[in-house]
Amino acid sequence: KNQVEQSPQSLIILEGKNCTLQCNYTVSPFSNLRWYKQDTGRGPVSLTIMTFSENTKSNGRYTATLDADTKQSSLHITASQLSDSASYICVVSARNTDKLIFGTGTRLQVFP
Amino acid sequence: NAGVTQTPKFQVLKTGQSMTLQCAQDMNHEYMSWYRQDPGMGLRLIHYSVGAGITDQGEVPNGYNVSRSTTEDFPLRLLSAAPSQTSVYFCASSYVYGSQGPPYEQYFGPGTRLTVT
């Protein structure tokens, strides 16, 4: 069964610190992997999209990595800001179904 | 360019009532979809459309209907609301459907929070 699992479920860090969120998937055949940021009460907003041939992609202070062999991805946030407080959702697309499979997200809280 | 808009933002229904959640996009996107988001679960696909006049079922379609008469609009109808339909509903759109070409960005609306009592 195609699944996407994220860890940790929640994370608290101090402003200015770095953090890394993890995503493991069992989706096959793999098409692409996306990371979304969802602020409370809002819809998800895309941070990065990576295909099979890409193993890293950055968007400002956000850097996503992809290891298609181990079916793992990570999202690294550098020098966190209060505005980074949100849920971060990993989404994987399977080539045969063209559907997006969503993880349950990691809830990040950044405190001053 | 308003992107993806949804109305209403909040709604409370009684069991058995029907209603329509509105979704519109002004980006001329072919692909539109509806998701529901429940605590502790990933977003789940309800229905989707690859173009005007074409709709199909997603993962959790029971109790919902959709239509796509124009490129811009993709309303979601709850036929007879049940407490199990209490959720946050998101509409999304993108240029193309499918994973054969480069993946296109999917844009989400702000959501409709629905409570069924």
Coordinates of C-alpha atoms in Angstrom, one line a residue, chain B residues 27-104:
Chain B
M27 CA -5.4 30.7 -13.3
N28 CA -7.0 28.8 -16.2
H29 CA -6.0 25.5 -14.6
E30 CA -7.3 22.3 -16.2
Y31 CA -7.1 20.2 -13.0
M32 CA -9.2 20.8 -9.9
S33 CA -9.7 18.7 -6.9
W34 CA -11.4 18.5 -3.5
Y35 CA -9.7 17.2 -0.3
R36 CA -10.8 16.8 3.2
Q37 CA -8.4 17.2 6.1
D38 CA -9.1 15.4 9.4
P39 CA -7.0 15.4 12.6
G40 CA -4.2 12.9 12.6
M41 CA -4.8 12.0 8.9
G42 CA -3.3 13.2 5.7
L43 CA -5.4 15.1 3.2
R44 CA -7.7 12.7 1.3
L45 CA -9.0 13.2 -2.2
I46 CA -12.8 13.3 -2.5
H47 CA -13.3 14.1 -6.2
Y48 CA -11.3 15.6 -9.0
S49 CA -11.7 17.0 -12.5
V50 CA -9.2 17.1 -15.4
G51 CA -11.2 19.6 -17.4
A52 CA -14.7 21.1 -17.9
G53 CA -17.3 18.4 -18.2
I54 CA -15.0 15.7 -16.8
T55 CA -15.1 14.5 -13.1
D56 CA -14.0 11.4 -11.3
Q57 CA -14.0 9.9 -7.8
G58 CA -11.1 10.1 -5.5
E59 CA -10.4 8.1 -2.3
V60 CA -13.5 9.1 -0.2
P61 CA -16.3 10.1 -2.6
N62 CA -19.3 8.8 -0.8
G63 CA -21.8 11.5 0.3
Y64 CA -20.4 14.1 -2.1
N65 CA -21.2 15.2 -5.7
V66 CA -19.3 17.5 -8.0
S67 CA -19.7 19.0 -11.4
R68 CA -17.4 21.0 -13.7
S69 CA -19.4 23.2 -16.1
T70 CA -16.7 25.8 -16.5
T71 CA -12.9 25.8 -16.2
E72 CA -13.1 28.2 -13.4
D73 CA -15.6 26.6 -11.0
F74 CA -15.7 23.3 -9.2
P75 CA -18.5 23.1 -6.5
L76 CA -18.7 20.3 -4.0
R77 CA -22.2 19.3 -2.9
L78 CA -23.0 17.5 0.3
L79 CA -26.2 15.6 -0.4
S80 CA -27.3 14.8 3.2
A81 CA -24.8 15.9 5.8
A82 CA -23.7 13.5 8.4
P83 CA -21.5 14.1 11.5
S84 CA -18.7 12.0 9.8
Q85 CA -18.5 14.8 7.2
T86 CA -17.3 17.3 9.9
S87 CA -13.9 18.3 8.5
V88 CA -11.9 21.0 6.8
Y89 CA -12.3 21.0 3.0
F90 CA -9.7 22.2 0.6
C91 CA -10.0 22.8 -3.1
A92 CA -6.9 22.7 -5.2
S93 CA -5.9 23.4 -8.9
S94 CA -3.0 22.9 -11.2
Y95 CA -2.2 23.3 -14.9
V96 CA -2.1 19.7 -15.8
Y97 CA -3.1 16.4 -14.4
G98 CA -0.8 13.4 -14.3
S99 CA 2.8 12.6 -13.7
Q100 CA 4.0 12.0 -17.2
G101 CA 5.5 15.4 -17.7
P102 CA 7.2 17.7 -15.2
P103 CA 5.2 18.0 -12.0
Y104 CA 3.1 21.2 -11.9

